PDB file of C-alpha atoms in Angstrom:
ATOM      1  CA  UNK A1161      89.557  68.182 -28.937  1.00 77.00           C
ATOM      2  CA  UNK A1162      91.917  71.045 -30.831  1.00 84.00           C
ATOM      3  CA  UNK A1163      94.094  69.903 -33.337  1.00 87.00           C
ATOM      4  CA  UNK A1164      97.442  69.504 -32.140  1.00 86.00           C
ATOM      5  CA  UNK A1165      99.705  71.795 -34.618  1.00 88.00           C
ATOM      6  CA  UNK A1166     104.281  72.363 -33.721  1.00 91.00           C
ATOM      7  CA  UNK A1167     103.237  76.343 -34.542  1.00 91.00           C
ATOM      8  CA  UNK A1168     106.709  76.520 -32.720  1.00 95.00           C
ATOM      9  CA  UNK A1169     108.501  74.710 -35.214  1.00 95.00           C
ATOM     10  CA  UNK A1170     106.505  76.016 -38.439  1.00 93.00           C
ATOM     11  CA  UNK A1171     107.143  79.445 -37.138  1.00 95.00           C
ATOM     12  CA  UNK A1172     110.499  78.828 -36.760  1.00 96.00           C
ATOM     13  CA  UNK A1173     111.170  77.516 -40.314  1.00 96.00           C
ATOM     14  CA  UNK A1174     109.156  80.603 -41.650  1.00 96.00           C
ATOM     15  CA  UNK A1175     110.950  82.906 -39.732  1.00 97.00           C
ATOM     16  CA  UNK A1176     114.353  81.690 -40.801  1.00 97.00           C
ATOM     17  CA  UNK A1177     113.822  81.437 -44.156  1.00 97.00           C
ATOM     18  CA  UNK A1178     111.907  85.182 -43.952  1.00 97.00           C
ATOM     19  CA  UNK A1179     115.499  86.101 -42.219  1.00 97.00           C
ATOM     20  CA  UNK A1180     117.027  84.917 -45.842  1.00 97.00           C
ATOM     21  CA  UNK A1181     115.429  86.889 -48.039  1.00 97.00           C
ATOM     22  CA  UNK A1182     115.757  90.328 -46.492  1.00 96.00           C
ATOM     23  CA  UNK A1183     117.081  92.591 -48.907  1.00 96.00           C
ATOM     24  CA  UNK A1184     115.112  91.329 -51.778  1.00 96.00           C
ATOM     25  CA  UNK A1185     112.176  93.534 -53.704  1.00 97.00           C
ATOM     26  CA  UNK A1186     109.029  93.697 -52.889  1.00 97.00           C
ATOM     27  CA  UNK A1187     107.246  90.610 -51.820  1.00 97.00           C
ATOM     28  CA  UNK A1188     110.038  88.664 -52.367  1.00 96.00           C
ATOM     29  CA  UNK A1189     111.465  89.457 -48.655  1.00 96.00           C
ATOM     30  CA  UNK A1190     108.159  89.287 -46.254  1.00 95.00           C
ATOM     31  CA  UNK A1191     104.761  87.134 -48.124  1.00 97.00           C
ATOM     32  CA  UNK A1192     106.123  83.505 -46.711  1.00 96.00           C
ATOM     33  CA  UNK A1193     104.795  81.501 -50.066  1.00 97.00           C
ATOM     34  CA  UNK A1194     107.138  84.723 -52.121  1.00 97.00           C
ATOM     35  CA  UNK A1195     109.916  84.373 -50.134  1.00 97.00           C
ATOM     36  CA  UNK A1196     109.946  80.082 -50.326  1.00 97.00           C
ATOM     37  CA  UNK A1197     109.734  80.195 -53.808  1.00 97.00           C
ATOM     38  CA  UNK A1198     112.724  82.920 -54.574  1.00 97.00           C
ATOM     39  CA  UNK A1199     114.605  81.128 -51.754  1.00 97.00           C
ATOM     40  CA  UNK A1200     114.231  77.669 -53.492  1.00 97.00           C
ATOM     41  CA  UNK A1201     115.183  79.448 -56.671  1.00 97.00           C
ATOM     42  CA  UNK A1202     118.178  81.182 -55.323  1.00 97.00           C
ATOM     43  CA  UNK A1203     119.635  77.888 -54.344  1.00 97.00           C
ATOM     44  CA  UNK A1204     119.207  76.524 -58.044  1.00 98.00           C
ATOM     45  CA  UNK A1205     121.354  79.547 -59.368  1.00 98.00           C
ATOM     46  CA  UNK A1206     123.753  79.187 -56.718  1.00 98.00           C
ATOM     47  CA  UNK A1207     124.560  75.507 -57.941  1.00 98.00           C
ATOM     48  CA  UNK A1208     125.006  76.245 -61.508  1.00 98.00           C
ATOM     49  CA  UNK A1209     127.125  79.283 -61.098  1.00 98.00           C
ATOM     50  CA  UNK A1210     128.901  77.574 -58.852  1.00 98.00           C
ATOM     51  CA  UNK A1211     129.687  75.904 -62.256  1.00 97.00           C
ATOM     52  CA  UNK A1212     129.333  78.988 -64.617  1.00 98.00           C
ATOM     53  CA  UNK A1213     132.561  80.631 -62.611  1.00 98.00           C
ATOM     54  CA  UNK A1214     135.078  77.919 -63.445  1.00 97.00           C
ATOM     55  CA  UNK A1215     133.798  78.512 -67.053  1.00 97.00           C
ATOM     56  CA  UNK A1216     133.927  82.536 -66.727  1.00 98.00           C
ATOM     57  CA  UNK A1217     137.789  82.536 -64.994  1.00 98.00           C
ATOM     58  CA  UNK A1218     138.857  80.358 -67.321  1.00 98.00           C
ATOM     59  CA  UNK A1219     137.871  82.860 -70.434  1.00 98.00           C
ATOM     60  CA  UNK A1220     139.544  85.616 -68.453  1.00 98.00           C
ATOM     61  CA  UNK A1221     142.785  83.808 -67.998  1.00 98.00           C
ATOM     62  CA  UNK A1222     142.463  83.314 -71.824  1.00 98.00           C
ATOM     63  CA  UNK A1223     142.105  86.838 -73.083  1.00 98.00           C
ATOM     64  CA  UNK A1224     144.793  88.104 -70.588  1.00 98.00           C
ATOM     65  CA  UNK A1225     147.318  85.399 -71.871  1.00 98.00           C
ATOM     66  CA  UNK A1226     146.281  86.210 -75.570  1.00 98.00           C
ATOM     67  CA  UNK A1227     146.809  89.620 -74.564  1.00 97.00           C
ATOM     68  CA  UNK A1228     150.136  89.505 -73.462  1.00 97.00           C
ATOM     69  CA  UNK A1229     151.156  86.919 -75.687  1.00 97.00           C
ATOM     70  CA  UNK A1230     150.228  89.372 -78.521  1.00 97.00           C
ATOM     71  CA  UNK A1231     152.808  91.963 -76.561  1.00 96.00           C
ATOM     72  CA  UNK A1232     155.296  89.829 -77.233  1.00 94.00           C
ATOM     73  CA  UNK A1233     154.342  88.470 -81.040  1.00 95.00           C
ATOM     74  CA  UNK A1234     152.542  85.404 -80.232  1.00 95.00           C
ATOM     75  CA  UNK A1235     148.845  84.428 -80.245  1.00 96.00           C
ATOM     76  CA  UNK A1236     147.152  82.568 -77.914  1.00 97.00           C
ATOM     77  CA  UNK A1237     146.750  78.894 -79.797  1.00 97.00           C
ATOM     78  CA  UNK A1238     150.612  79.780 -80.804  1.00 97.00           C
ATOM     79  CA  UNK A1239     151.938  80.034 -77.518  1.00 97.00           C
ATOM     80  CA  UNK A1240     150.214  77.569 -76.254  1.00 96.00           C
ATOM     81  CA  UNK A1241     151.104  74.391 -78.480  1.00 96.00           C
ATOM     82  CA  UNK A1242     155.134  75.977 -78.145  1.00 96.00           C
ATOM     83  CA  UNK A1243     154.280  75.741 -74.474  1.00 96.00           C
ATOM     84  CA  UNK A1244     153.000  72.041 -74.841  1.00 96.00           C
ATOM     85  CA  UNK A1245     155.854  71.379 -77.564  1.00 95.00           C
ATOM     86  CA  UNK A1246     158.578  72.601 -75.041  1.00 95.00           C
ATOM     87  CA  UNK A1247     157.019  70.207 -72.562  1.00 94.00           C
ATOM     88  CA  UNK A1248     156.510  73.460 -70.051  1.00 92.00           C
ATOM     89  CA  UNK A1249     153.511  72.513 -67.467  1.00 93.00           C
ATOM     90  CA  UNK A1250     152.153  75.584 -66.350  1.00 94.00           C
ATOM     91  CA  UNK A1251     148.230  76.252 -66.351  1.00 95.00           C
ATOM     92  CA  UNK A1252     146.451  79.119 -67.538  1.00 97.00           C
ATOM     93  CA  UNK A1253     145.440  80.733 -64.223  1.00 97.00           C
ATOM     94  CA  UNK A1254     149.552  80.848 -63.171  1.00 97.00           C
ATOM     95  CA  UNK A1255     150.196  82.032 -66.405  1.00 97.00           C
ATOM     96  CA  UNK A1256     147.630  84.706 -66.657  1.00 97.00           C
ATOM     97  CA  UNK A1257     148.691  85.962 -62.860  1.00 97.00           C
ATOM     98  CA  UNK A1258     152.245  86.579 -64.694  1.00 97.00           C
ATOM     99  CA  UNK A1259     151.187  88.411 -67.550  1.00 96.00           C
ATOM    100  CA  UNK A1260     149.358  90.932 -65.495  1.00 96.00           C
ATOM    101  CA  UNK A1261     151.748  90.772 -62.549  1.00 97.00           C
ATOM    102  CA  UNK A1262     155.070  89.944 -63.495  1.00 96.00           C
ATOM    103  CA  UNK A1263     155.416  90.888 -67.424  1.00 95.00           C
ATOM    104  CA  UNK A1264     159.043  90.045 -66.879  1.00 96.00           C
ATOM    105  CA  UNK A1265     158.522  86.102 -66.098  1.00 96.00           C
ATOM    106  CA  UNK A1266     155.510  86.131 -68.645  1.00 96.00           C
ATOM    107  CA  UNK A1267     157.829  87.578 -71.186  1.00 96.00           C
ATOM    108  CA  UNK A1268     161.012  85.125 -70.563  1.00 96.00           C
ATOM    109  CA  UNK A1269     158.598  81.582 -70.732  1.00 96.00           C
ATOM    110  CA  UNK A1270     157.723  83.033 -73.725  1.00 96.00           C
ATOM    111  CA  UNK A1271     161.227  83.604 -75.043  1.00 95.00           C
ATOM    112  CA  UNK A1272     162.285  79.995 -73.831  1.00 94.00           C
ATOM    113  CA  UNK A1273     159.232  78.514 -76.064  1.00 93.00           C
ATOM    114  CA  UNK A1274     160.037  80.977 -79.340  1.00 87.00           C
TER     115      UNK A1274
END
């Protein structure tokens, strides 16, 4: 007697994970064992730049306070402990949106802290 293989359902599972990688180079998109193995990996650096990006906004809020802050004759660590000081509770992604978007805001917090 045959051996008794799913071929439907292996087929399946290649085929769908084939369907993931198009776009990739080379092999990477259509030899199956190619494919797995950059899928797998893809995953991997999906999970820790899913990290990485809180780390990587949170530098960019940084320099675009610092840079404002120096506008107005502050640095960064200055304004900062004047914010804490003055008991103002506003994080660094709000405060960042006003120095690039509302200058005027940005520039009166940093009045009421001076």
């Amino acid at each position: 007697m045959p051996r008794s293989v799913n071929h439907v359902a292996s087929r399946a599972k290649r085929k769908r994970i084939l369907k993931l990688t198009r776009g990739y180079f080379g092999a990477r998109k259509n030899v199956w064992t190619v494919a797995k193995n950059t899928w797998e990996k893809g995953l991997t650096y999906a999970y820790r730049d899913r990290r990485n990006k809180k780390r990587t906004f949170r530098a960019l809020w940084i320099q675009r306070i610092n840079a404002a802050a120096r506008l107005e004759g502050m640095s960064y660590s200055a304004l900062m402990g004047a914010l804490n000081k003055a008991g103002i509770e506003i994080n660094r992604k709000v405060l960042a949106d006003l120095a690039i978007n509302n200058p005027e805001a940005f520039k009166a917090i940093v009045e009421k802290v001076k």
